CSV table of C-alpha atoms in Angstrom, one decimal:
chain,number,residue,atom,x,y,z
A,1,MET,CA,19.1,25.0,20.3
A,2,ALA,CA,16.6,22.8,22.3
A,3,LEU,CA,13.4,22.5,20.4
A,4,GLU,CA,10.6,24.9,20.9
A,5,ILE,CA,8.1,22.0,22.5
A,6,LYS,CA,4.5,22.5,22.2
A,7,GLN,CA,2.7,20.3,24.6
A,8,VAL,CA,-1.0,19.9,23.3
A,9,ALA,CA,-3.8,17.7,24.4
A,10,MET,CA,-5.6,15.9,21.3
A,11,THR,CA,-7.1,13.1,20.0
A,12,GLY,CA,-5.4,10.9,17.4
A,13,ASN,CA,-7.3,12.5,14.6
A,14,GLU,CA,-6.5,15.7,15.6
A,15,ALA,CA,-2.9,15.6,15.6
A,16,VAL,CA,-2.8,13.8,12.6
A,17,ALA,CA,-5.0,16.6,11.0
A,18,ASN,CA,-2.4,18.8,12.5
A,19,ALA,CA,0.3,17.0,11.2
A,20,ILE,CA,-1.5,17.3,7.4
A,21,LYS,CA,-1.7,21.0,8.3
A,22,GLN,CA,1.5,21.3,8.9
A,23,ILE,CA,2.4,19.2,5.5
A,24,ASN,CA,0.1,21.6,3.8
A,25,PRO,CA,-0.7,19.1,0.6
A,26,ASP,CA,-1.8,20.7,-2.3
A,27,VAL,CA,-5.1,18.7,-2.6
A,28,ILE,CA,-7.1,16.6,-0.2
A,29,ALA,CA,-10.0,14.5,-1.1
A,30,ALA,CA,-12.6,14.3,1.7
A,31,TYR,CA,-15.5,11.7,2.5
A,32,PRO,CA,-16.6,10.8,5.8
A,33,ILE,CA,-16.5,7.7,7.6
A,34,THR,CA,-16.5,6.7,11.3
A,35,PRO,CA,-14.1,6.9,12.8
A,36,GLN,CA,-11.8,8.9,10.5
A,37,THR,CA,-14.5,11.9,9.6
A,38,ASP,CA,-13.0,14.4,12.1
A,39,ILE,CA,-9.8,14.1,10.4
A,40,VAL,CA,-11.2,15.8,7.3
A,41,GLN,CA,-13.6,17.8,9.9
A,42,PHE,CA,-10.8,19.4,11.4
A,43,TYR,CA,-9.0,19.7,8.0
A,44,SER,CA,-12.1,21.6,6.4
A,45,THR,CA,-11.7,24.1,9.3
A,46,PHE,CA,-7.9,24.8,8.6
A,47,VAL,CA,-9.1,25.5,5.3
A,48,ALA,CA,-12.1,27.6,5.9
A,49,ASN,CA,-9.7,29.5,8.2
A,50,GLY,CA,-7.3,30.2,5.4
A,51,LEU,CA,-4.3,28.3,7.5
A,52,VAL,CA,-3.6,26.1,4.6
A,53,ASP,CA,-3.2,26.4,1.1
A,54,THR,CA,-5.0,23.0,0.2
A,55,GLN,CA,-7.4,22.8,-2.7
A,56,MET,CA,-10.2,20.6,-0.9
A,57,VAL,CA,-12.3,18.7,-2.8
A,58,THR,CA,-15.5,16.8,-0.9
A,59,VAL,CA,-16.6,14.0,-3.3
A,60,GLU,CA,-19.2,11.6,-3.2
A,61,SER,CA,-17.6,8.0,-1.9
A,62,GLU,CA,-14.3,6.6,-1.0
A,63,HIS,CA,-13.7,5.1,-4.6
A,64,SER,CA,-14.3,8.7,-5.6
A,65,ALA,CA,-12.0,10.6,-2.8
A,66,ILE,CA,-9.1,7.9,-3.6
A,67,SER,CA,-9.6,8.5,-7.4
A,68,ALA,CA,-9.4,12.3,-7.1
A,69,THR,CA,-6.4,12.0,-5.0
A,70,ILE,CA,-4.7,9.6,-7.5
A,71,GLY,CA,-5.7,12.1,-10.3
A,72,ALA,CA,-4.2,15.0,-8.3
A,73,SER,CA,-1.1,13.1,-7.3
A,74,ALA,CA,-0.5,12.4,-11.2
A,75,ALA,CA,-1.0,15.9,-12.3
A,76,GLY,CA,1.8,16.4,-9.9
A,77,ALA,CA,0.1,17.6,-6.6
A,78,ARG,CA,1.3,16.6,-3.3
A,79,ALA,CA,-2.4,14.7,-2.7
A,80,MET,CA,-3.9,13.0,0.0
A,81,THR,CA,-7.3,11.5,1.6
A,82,ALA,CA,-8.3,9.5,4.9
A,83,THR,CA,-10.5,6.5,5.8
A,84,SER,CA,-11.5,3.9,7.7
A,85,SER,CA,-13.0,0.3,7.6
A,86,GLN,CA,-15.8,0.0,4.6
A,87,GLY,CA,-14.1,3.2,3.0
A,88,LEU,CA,-11.0,1.3,2.6
A,89,ALA,CA,-12.5,-1.7,1.0
A,90,LEU,CA,-14.4,0.6,-1.3
A,91,MET,CA,-11.2,2.1,-2.4
A,92,HIS,CA,-9.8,-1.2,-2.8
A,93,GLU,CA,-9.3,-1.5,-6.8
A,94,LEU,CA,-7.8,2.2,-6.8
A,95,LEU,CA,-5.6,1.2,-4.3
A,96,HIS,CA,-3.5,-1.0,-6.5
A,97,ILE,CA,-3.7,1.8,-9.0
A,98,ALA,CA,-2.2,4.3,-6.6
A,99,SER,CA,0.7,2.0,-6.0
A,100,GLY,CA,1.0,0.6,-9.9
A,101,PHE,CA,1.3,4.3,-11.0
A,102,ARG,CA,3.8,4.7,-8.3
A,103,LEU,CA,1.9,7.8,-6.5
A,104,PRO,CA,3.5,8.8,-3.2
A,105,ILE,CA,0.0,9.4,-1.3
A,106,ALA,CA,0.0,9.2,2.6
A,107,MET,CA,-2.9,8.3,3.8
A,108,PRO,CA,-4.2,7.8,7.5
A,109,VAL,CA,-6.2,4.8,7.6
A,110,VAL,CA,-8.2,4.6,11.2
A,111,ASN,CA,-8.5,1.0,11.7
A,112,ARG,CA,-12.2,-0.2,12.2
A,113,ALA,CA,-13.8,-3.6,11.5
A,114,VAL,CA,-15.6,-4.4,8.3
A,115,SER,CA,-19.1,-5.3,8.3
A,116,ALA,CA,-20.9,-7.6,8.6
A,117,PRO,CA,-21.8,-7.6,11.3
A,118,ILE,CA,-22.0,-4.1,11.1
A,119,ASN,CA,-19.6,-2.3,13.9
A,120,ILE,CA,-17.9,0.9,14.2
A,121,HIS,CA,-15.1,-0.3,16.4
A,122,CYS,CA,-11.3,-0.8,16.4
A,123,ASP,CA,-10.0,-4.0,14.6
A,124,HIS,CA,-7.4,-4.7,11.7
A,125,SER,CA,-9.6,-6.2,9.2
A,126,ASP,CA,-9.7,-3.2,7.0
A,127,THR,CA,-5.6,-2.6,6.8
A,128,MET,CA,-5.0,-6.4,6.4
A,129,ALA,CA,-7.3,-7.2,3.6
A,130,ALA,CA,-5.0,-4.3,1.9
A,131,LEU,CA,-1.7,-5.9,2.6
A,132,THR,CA,-1.4,-6.8,-1.1
A,133,THR,CA,-2.3,-3.6,-2.8
A,134,GLY,CA,1.4,-2.5,-2.8
A,135,TRP,CA,1.1,0.2,0.0
A,136,ILE,CA,3.7,0.5,2.7
A,137,GLN,CA,1.8,-0.2,6.2
A,138,ILE,CA,2.9,1.8,9.2
A,139,TYR,CA,1.1,1.4,12.7
A,140,GLY,CA,1.3,3.8,15.7
A,141,GLU,CA,0.3,2.8,19.3
A,142,ASN,CA,-1.1,6.4,20.2
A,143,ALA,CA,-1.7,10.0,18.8
A,144,GLN,CA,1.9,10.9,19.4
A,145,GLU,CA,3.1,8.2,17.0
A,146,ALA,CA,0.1,8.7,14.8
A,147,TYR,CA,1.5,12.3,14.3
A,148,ASP,CA,4.6,11.3,14.1
A,149,ASN,CA,4.3,8.4,11.5
A,150,MET,CA,1.7,10.7,9.3
A,151,ILE,CA,5.0,13.2,8.8
A,152,GLN,CA,7.6,10.6,8.1
A,153,ALA,CA,5.1,8.8,5.7
A,154,VAL,CA,5.3,11.7,3.3
A,155,LYS,CA,9.2,11.6,3.4
A,156,ILE,CA,9.2,7.9,2.7
A,157,ALA,CA,6.4,7.9,0.1
A,158,GLU,CA,8.2,10.5,-2.1
A,159,ASP,CA,11.5,9.6,-1.7
A,160,PRO,CA,12.9,8.8,-5.4
A,161,ARG,CA,13.9,5.4,-4.3
A,162,VAL,CA,10.5,4.5,-3.3
A,163,LYS,CA,7.5,6.3,-4.9
A,164,LEU,CA,5.1,4.1,-3.1
A,165,PRO,CA,1.7,5.3,-1.1
A,166,VAL,CA,1.7,4.6,2.5
A,167,MET,CA,-0.9,3.7,5.0
A,168,VAL,CA,-0.7,5.3,8.2
A,169,CYS,CA,-2.7,3.5,10.7
A,170,TYR,CA,-3.8,3.8,14.3
A,171,ASP,CA,-6.6,2.2,16.2
A,172,GLY,CA,-10.2,3.6,16.0
A,173,PHE,CA,-11.5,5.7,18.7
A,174,ILE,CA,-8.9,4.1,21.2
A,175,THR,CA,-6.4,6.7,19.4
A,176,SER,CA,-8.6,8.3,17.1
A,177,HIS,CA,-11.1,10.0,19.5
A,178,ALA,CA,-9.5,9.6,23.1
A,179,VAL,CA,-7.4,12.6,24.2
A,180,GLU,CA,-4.0,12.4,24.9
A,181,ASN,CA,-1.0,14.5,25.5
A,182,LEU,CA,1.4,14.5,22.8
A,183,VAL,CA,4.0,17.2,21.4
A,184,LEU,CA,3.7,19.1,18.4
A,185,LEU,CA,6.7,20.0,16.0
A,186,PRO,CA,7.2,23.7,15.1
A,187,ASP,CA,5.4,24.3,11.8
A,188,GLU,CA,8.6,25.4,9.9
A,189,LYS,CA,10.5,22.2,11.2
A,190,VAL,CA,7.9,20.0,9.8
A,191,LYS,CA,7.8,22.0,6.3
A,192,GLU,CA,11.8,21.7,6.4
A,193,PHE,CA,11.7,18.3,7.0
A,194,VAL,CA,9.1,17.2,4.4
A,195,GLY,CA,10.3,19.6,1.9
A,196,GLU,CA,9.1,20.4,-1.5
A,197,TYR,CA,7.5,17.5,-3.4
A,198,LYS,CA,9.0,16.5,-6.6
A,199,PRO,CA,7.3,14.2,-8.9
A,200,THR,CA,9.1,12.0,-11.3
A,201,HIS,CA,6.4,12.5,-13.9
A,202,GLU,CA,3.2,15.0,-14.1
A,203,LEU,CA,0.5,15.1,-16.2
A,204,PHE,CA,0.7,18.8,-15.9
A,205,ASP,CA,4.0,19.3,-17.2
A,206,PHE,CA,2.8,20.3,-20.8
A,207,ASP,CA,6.4,20.6,-22.2
A,208,SER,CA,7.0,16.9,-21.4
A,209,PRO,CA,3.8,15.1,-21.7
A,210,VAL,CA,3.2,11.5,-20.4
A,211,THR,CA,0.6,8.7,-20.3
A,212,PHE,CA,-0.3,7.4,-16.9
A,213,GLY,CA,-1.9,3.9,-17.0
A,214,PRO,CA,-1.3,2.7,-20.7
A,215,LEU,CA,-2.2,-1.0,-21.1
A,216,VAL,CA,0.4,-3.1,-20.5
A,217,LEU,CA,0.4,-6.5,-22.1
A,218,PRO,CA,2.3,-9.9,-20.8
A,219,ASP,CA,5.5,-9.0,-22.4
A,220,TYR,CA,6.1,-5.7,-19.8
A,221,PHE,CA,3.6,-6.4,-17.0
A,222,SER,CA,6.0,-8.5,-15.2
A,223,GLU,CA,8.7,-6.0,-15.2
A,224,ILE,CA,6.4,-3.3,-13.7
A,225,LYS,CA,5.6,-5.6,-10.8
A,226,ALA,CA,9.2,-6.0,-10.6
A,227,GLN,CA,9.8,-2.5,-10.2
A,228,GLN,CA,7.3,-2.3,-7.3
A,229,ALA,CA,8.8,-4.8,-5.7
A,230,GLU,CA,12.1,-3.3,-6.0
A,231,ALA,CA,10.7,0.3,-4.4
A,232,MET,CA,9.3,-1.9,-1.3
A,233,LEU,CA,12.7,-3.5,-0.6
A,234,ALA,CA,14.1,0.1,-1.1
A,235,ALA,CA,11.4,1.5,1.3
A,236,LYS,CA,13.1,-0.8,4.0
A,237,GLU,CA,16.1,1.1,3.8
A,238,VAL,CA,14.5,4.7,3.4
A,239,ILE,CA,12.0,3.9,6.5
A,240,LEU,CA,15.1,3.7,8.6
A,241,GLU,CA,17.0,6.8,7.0
A,242,VAL,CA,13.5,8.7,7.6
A,243,ALA,CA,13.3,7.6,10.8
A,244,LYS,CA,16.5,8.4,11.9
A,245,GLU,CA,16.2,12.2,10.8
A,246,PHE,CA,12.9,12.5,12.3
A,247,GLU,CA,14.8,11.6,15.7
A,248,LYS,CA,17.1,14.2,15.1
A,249,MET,CA,14.6,16.5,14.8
A,250,SER,CA,12.1,15.5,17.3
A,251,GLY,CA,14.4,13.2,19.9
A,252,ARG,CA,11.7,10.9,19.3
A,253,LYS,CA,13.2,7.2,18.0
A,254,TYR,CA,11.3,4.9,15.4
A,255,GLY,CA,12.2,1.9,13.7
A,256,TYR,CA,10.4,-1.4,12.2
A,257,PHE,CA,9.3,-1.8,15.8
A,258,GLU,CA,9.7,-1.7,19.2
A,259,GLY,CA,10.9,-3.9,21.5
A,260,TYR,CA,9.9,-3.5,25.1
A,261,LYS,CA,12.3,-5.4,27.7
A,262,LEU,CA,13.0,-7.5,24.7
A,263,GLU,CA,16.7,-8.5,25.9
A,264,ASP,CA,16.5,-11.3,28.3
A,265,ALA,CA,12.5,-11.9,27.8
A,266,GLU,CA,11.7,-15.5,27.5
A,267,ARG,CA,7.9,-15.0,26.7
A,268,VAL,CA,7.2,-12.4,24.4
A,269,ILE,CA,3.8,-10.9,23.2
A,270,VAL,CA,4.0,-9.6,19.6
A,271,VAL,CA,1.0,-7.2,19.3
A,272,MET,CA,0.5,-3.8,16.9
A,273,SER,CA,-0.9,-0.6,18.1
A,274,SER,CA,-2.9,0.4,21.0
A,275,THR,CA,-3.0,-2.9,22.5
A,276,ALA,CA,0.7,-2.7,22.9
A,277,GLY,CA,0.3,0.2,25.2
A,278,THR,CA,-1.4,-2.3,27.7
A,279,ALA,CA,0.8,-5.3,27.2
A,280,LYS,CA,3.6,-2.5,28.1
A,281,ALA,CA,1.9,-2.4,31.4
A,282,VAL,CA,1.4,-6.0,32.0
A,283,VAL,CA,5.1,-6.4,31.2
A,284,ASN,CA,6.1,-3.9,33.8
A,285,GLU,CA,3.7,-5.8,36.2
A,286,LEU,CA,5.2,-9.0,35.7
A,287,ARG,CA,8.9,-8.1,35.4
A,288,ALA,CA,8.6,-6.6,39.0
A,289,GLN,CA,7.6,-9.9,40.2
A,290,GLY,CA,10.7,-11.4,38.4
A,291,GLU,CA,8.9,-12.9,35.1
A,292,LYS,CA,11.2,-12.8,32.2
A,293,VAL,CA,8.4,-11.3,29.7
A,294,GLY,CA,8.5,-8.5,26.8
A,295,LEU,CA,6.9,-7.3,24.0
A,296,LEU,CA,7.5,-6.8,20.4
A,297,LYS,CA,5.2,-4.1,18.8
A,298,PRO,CA,5.6,-4.1,15.4
A,299,ARG,CA,5.4,-0.7,13.5
A,300,VAL,CA,6.1,-1.7,9.7
A,301,ILE,CA,4.6,-4.6,8.2
A,302,ARG,CA,4.7,-3.6,4.6
A,303,PRO,CA,7.5,-4.2,3.4
A,304,PHE,CA,8.1,-7.1,6.1
A,305,PRO,CA,11.2,-6.8,7.9
A,306,ALA,CA,11.2,-10.6,8.6
A,307,GLU,CA,15.1,-10.8,9.5
A,308,GLU,CA,14.8,-7.9,11.6
A,309,TYR,CA,11.6,-9.4,13.5
A,310,VAL,CA,13.3,-13.1,13.9
A,311,LYS,CA,16.7,-11.5,15.0
A,312,ALA,CA,14.4,-9.2,17.6
A,313,LEU,CA,12.5,-12.4,18.6
A,314,SER,CA,15.7,-15.0,18.6
A,315,GLY,CA,16.1,-15.0,22.4
A,316,ALA,CA,12.5,-15.9,23.1
A,317,LYS,CA,11.2,-19.7,24.2
A,318,VAL,CA,7.4,-18.7,23.5
A,319,VAL,CA,6.0,-16.0,21.5
A,320,GLY,CA,2.3,-15.1,21.7
A,321,VAL,CA,1.4,-13.4,18.6
A,322,MET,CA,-1.7,-11.4,18.6
A,323,ASP,CA,-3.9,-10.4,15.6
A,324,ARG,CA,-6.6,-8.2,15.8
A,325,ALA,CA,-8.3,-9.5,12.6
A,326,GLU,CA,-9.2,-13.1,11.2
A,327,THR,CA,-7.9,-14.3,7.9
A,328,PHE,CA,-10.3,-17.3,8.1
A,329,SER,CA,-7.2,-19.7,6.8
A,330,THR,CA,-7.9,-21.6,10.0
A,331,GLN,CA,-4.3,-21.4,10.7
A,332,GLY,CA,-4.3,-18.1,12.2
A,333,GLY,CA,-3.9,-14.4,11.8
A,334,GLN,CA,-1.9,-12.3,9.1
A,335,LEU,CA,1.0,-11.5,11.6
A,336,PHE,CA,1.3,-15.1,13.1
A,337,THR,CA,1.7,-16.6,9.9
A,338,GLU,CA,4.2,-14.0,8.2
A,339,LEU,CA,6.2,-14.3,11.5
A,340,ARG,CA,6.2,-18.2,11.6
A,341,ALA,CA,7.0,-18.3,8.1
A,342,ALA,CA,10.1,-15.7,8.8
A,343,PHE,CA,11.3,-18.1,11.1
A,344,TYR,CA,11.6,-20.9,8.6
A,345,GLU,CA,15.7,-20.7,8.4
A,346,ALA,CA,16.1,-19.8,11.7
A,347,PRO,CA,18.4,-22.3,13.4
A,348,GLU,CA,16.4,-21.8,16.8
A,349,ARG,CA,12.9,-21.4,16.7
A,350,PRO,CA,10.7,-20.4,19.7
A,351,LEU,CA,7.5,-21.9,20.5
A,352,MET,CA,4.5,-19.7,18.5
A,353,ARG,CA,1.0,-19.6,19.2
A,354,ASN,CA,-1.8,-17.2,18.0
A,355,TYR,CA,-4.4,-15.3,19.5
A,356,ILE,CA,-7.2,-13.6,17.6
A,357,PHE,CA,-8.3,-10.4,19.7
A,358,GLY,CA,-10.3,-7.2,20.1
A,359,LEU,CA,-12.4,-7.7,17.2
A,360,GLY,CA,-15.1,-5.1,16.5
A,361,GLY,CA,-13.6,-3.2,19.3
A,362,ARG,CA,-13.4,-6.0,22.3
A,363,ASP,CA,-11.8,-4.4,25.0
A,364,THR,CA,-8.4,-6.0,25.3
A,365,THR,CA,-7.6,-5.3,28.9
A,366,THR,CA,-4.8,-5.9,31.3
A,367,ALA,CA,-6.5,-8.9,32.2
A,368,GLU,CA,-6.6,-10.7,29.1
A,369,ILE,CA,-3.0,-9.9,28.4
A,370,ARG,CA,-2.0,-11.4,31.6
A,371,LYS,CA,-4.0,-14.4,30.9
A,372,VAL,CA,-1.9,-14.6,27.6
A,373,PHE,CA,1.3,-14.5,29.5
A,374,GLU,CA,0.0,-17.1,31.7
A,375,GLN,CA,-0.7,-19.6,28.7
A,376,LEU,CA,2.8,-18.8,27.5
A,377,LYS,CA,4.6,-19.6,30.5
A,378,GLN,CA,2.6,-23.0,30.8
A,379,ASP,CA,3.3,-23.9,27.1
A,380,GLN,CA,7.1,-22.9,28.2
A,381,GLU,CA,7.1,-25.5,31.0
A,382,ARG,CA,5.2,-28.0,29.0
A,383,GLY,CA,7.6,-27.5,25.8
A,384,SER,CA,4.8,-27.1,23.4
A,385,VAL,CA,1.9,-25.2,22.9
A,386,ASP,CA,-1.5,-26.7,23.6
A,387,ARG,CA,-3.3,-24.6,21.0
A,388,LYS,CA,-2.0,-22.9,17.9
A,389,VAL,CA,-4.9,-20.5,17.2
A,390,THR,CA,-7.1,-19.1,19.9
A,391,HIS,CA,-10.0,-16.7,19.9
A,392,LEU,CA,-9.1,-14.4,23.2
A,393,ASP,CA,-11.9,-13.7,25.4
A,394,VAL,CA,-14.7,-15.3,23.3
A,395,ARG,CA,-17.6,-17.0,25.1
A,396,VAL,CA,-18.5,-20.5,24.0
B,1,MET,CA,12.6,-6.4,-31.1
B,2,THR,CA,14.7,-6.7,-27.7
B,3,LEU,CA,12.5,-6.3,-24.8
B,4,LYS,CA,13.8,-3.9,-22.0
B,5,GLY,CA,14.3,-4.9,-18.4
B,6,TYR,CA,12.6,-3.6,-15.5
B,7,LYS,CA,15.3,-1.5,-14.7
B,8,ASP,CA,15.3,0.5,-18.1
B,9,LEU,CA,11.7,1.2,-18.2
B,10,PRO,CA,10.0,4.8,-16.5
B,11,GLU,CA,8.3,3.8,-13.2
B,12,GLY,CA,4.7,2.5,-13.1
B,13,GLY,CA,4.8,1.7,-17.0
B,14,VAL,CA,4.5,5.7,-17.3
B,15,ILE,CA,4.8,6.4,-21.6
B,16,THR,CA,6.8,9.5,-21.7
B,17,GLU,CA,7.1,9.9,-25.5
B,18,LYS,CA,4.6,11.7,-27.2
B,19,GLY,CA,2.6,9.8,-30.0
B,20,ASN,CA,4.4,6.5,-29.7
B,21,SER,CA,1.4,4.7,-30.4
B,22,ALA,CA,2.8,4.8,-33.9
B,23,LEU,CA,5.6,2.8,-33.0
B,24,TYR,CA,3.6,-0.1,-31.8
B,25,LYS,CA,3.1,-2.6,-34.8
B,26,THR,CA,0.0,-4.5,-34.2
B,27,GLY,CA,0.6,-6.8,-37.3
B,28,GLU,CA,3.1,-8.7,-35.1
B,29,TRP,CA,0.0,-10.7,-33.7
B,30,ARG,CA,-0.6,-12.0,-37.3
B,31,SER,CA,-0.4,-16.1,-37.6
B,32,MET,CA,-2.0,-16.1,-41.3
B,33,ARG,CA,-1.3,-13.4,-43.8
B,34,PRO,CA,-3.2,-12.5,-46.9
B,35,ASN,CA,-0.8,-12.7,-49.6
B,36,TYR,CA,-2.1,-10.3,-52.8
B,37,TYR,CA,-1.8,-11.3,-56.6
B,38,PRO,CA,-2.7,-8.1,-58.5
B,39,GLU,CA,-2.7,-9.8,-61.8
B,40,GLY,CA,-6.4,-11.1,-60.8
B,41,CYS,CA,-7.5,-8.0,-58.9
B,42,VAL,CA,-10.2,-5.8,-60.5
B,43,HIS,CA,-10.0,-2.7,-57.8
B,44,CYS,CA,-13.5,-3.1,-56.9
B,45,LEU,CA,-12.4,-2.4,-53.2
B,46,ILE,CA,-14.5,-4.6,-51.4
B,47,CYS,CA,-11.5,-5.9,-49.3
B,48,TRP,CA,-11.0,-1.9,-48.7
B,49,VAL,CA,-14.7,-1.8,-47.3
B,50,PHE,CA,-14.5,-5.1,-45.3
B,51,CYS,CA,-11.0,-5.0,-43.8
B,52,PRO,CA,-11.6,-4.1,-39.8
B,53,ASP,CA,-8.1,-2.7,-39.7
B,54,SER,CA,-8.0,-0.1,-42.5
B,55,ALA,CA,-4.8,-2.4,-43.7
B,56,ILE,CA,-5.8,-2.4,-47.1
B,57,LYS,CA,-3.4,0.2,-49.0
B,58,VAL,CA,-5.5,2.3,-51.6
B,59,GLU,CA,-4.4,5.2,-53.8
B,60,ASN,CA,-6.6,6.9,-56.7
B,61,GLY,CA,-9.1,4.1,-56.4
B,62,LYS,CA,-6.7,1.6,-57.0
B,63,MET,CA,-5.7,-1.2,-54.4
B,64,LEU,CA,-2.2,-1.5,-53.9
B,65,GLY,CA,-1.7,-4.0,-51.5
B,66,ILE,CA,-1.6,-4.7,-47.8
B,67,ASP,CA,-0.4,-2.7,-44.6
B,68,TYR,CA,1.4,-5.5,-43.0
B,69,ASP,CA,2.5,-3.5,-40.0
B,70,HIS,CA,-1.5,-3.5,-39.1
B,71,CYS,CA,-2.8,-6.3,-40.6
B,72,LYS,CA,-3.7,-8.9,-38.1
B,73,GLY,CA,-4.6,-11.8,-40.4
B,74,CYS,CA,-8.5,-11.9,-39.7
B,75,GLY,CA,-8.9,-13.1,-43.6
B,76,ILE,CA,-12.2,-11.1,-44.2
B,77,CYS,CA,-10.7,-9.5,-47.4
B,78,ALA,CA,-9.7,-13.0,-48.8
B,79,ARG,CA,-12.9,-14.3,-47.8
B,80,GLU,CA,-14.7,-11.4,-49.4
B,81,CYS,CA,-13.0,-11.1,-52.8
B,82,PRO,CA,-15.5,-11.7,-55.3
B,83,ARG,CA,-13.2,-13.0,-58.1
B,84,LYS,CA,-13.3,-16.5,-58.7
B,85,GLU,CA,-9.5,-16.6,-59.0
B,86,LYS,CA,-8.9,-15.0,-55.5
B,87,ALA,CA,-6.6,-11.9,-55.8
B,88,LEU,CA,-6.3,-12.4,-52.0
B,89,GLN,CA,-5.5,-15.6,-50.5
B,90,MET,CA,-4.5,-16.6,-47.0
B,91,VAL,CA,-1.1,-18.1,-46.2
B,92,LYS,CA,0.6,-19.1,-43.1
B,93,GLU,CA,2.8,-16.7,-41.6
């Protein structure tokens, strides 16, 4: 039977709030921060209208929001919260605790620049600063992907081989607040897909009491971290399994990344999230002129599927990696350095250069993407890159 | 004691046994130990008063010896023992 398709016009945040409604978690801790706020605002109306069974806890900060979520999750509940920017930064110490406790919390993070200067618009400096916290990170290009990723994230996080928290990332305002056409799944399909949450250990299981968070000294600390690393490795497999199952239900295909006209592409842009949509338009334009250009849009960067990225880019002559956050290493953005490192053992390495772009919501239009492709072409002709790291569209 | 490998540990370092802190012998940390010489002891119990770890065993007002499972060898008992011929003397483990 064909799936009952519900075409809607929604913002990314409304779509994600609807995904969470369909998941119907036991507990949500809510604290507002732009541009995340209307996820929990939409959700509070679902709660008030009796559409969900969720216990909604309003707290006094993001530090408290993730603390309440961790507490509820350790107690055995399916628990969630959502955040952006400074909120994620304020959560930072607890992010390590959620992953260290192996709590499968799925959390939307609506990407926004971290202050200072204060700015409410999109870049990826918030989630990039959380790459080493032991959370899985999945990025979506548009409202549909944010919705789909939210549903998949729950199943990935709660898989017994994984039991790790997941950040579901998408671009602030561009995706979170723009109204798009998307397709919602029927409630019962989502319910069936995510299934019932079965915690490994729960504080509210009084027949077999457990202690979360005991002191672990040098004799065991490394072993606990090795468990987390192994779970992250297992997540690689689980992410693909869940994607396959999701495709069976929805017809929409997901993997570690999306390759767009990559097959014979000589010049490739690597860019995540909403800018990938802009880049696709330019790829189409240049392809129509016979240019061999393509796009790789990373979806999963924790775990970092290095071999798969290398394989996908192995045919390219020049790769322009676009990072929407600074690292201040002076050696380029996070995606760039990790992708370059991934190529260390590869027999054939393309030329690679880095663009730091779109900081604090600076518009990155087809004109900028076209400029990047032009520079990649010059690099290819020259046989070398003229500049390793470029701040795109920055006035001197 | 054989330490467990990471595959044999509960995930996230969760403790799944009730009251298992009793199994943790903090005396393992000790590098010096107090030796007890009962012949010189007058059972004044000053060592019991000063021991910061409740590691002096006392029954019916009599000093019985040291609980080496929990004594960390700080040496306060030996220092405070008022006898000229100390009934508690520190030796290397």
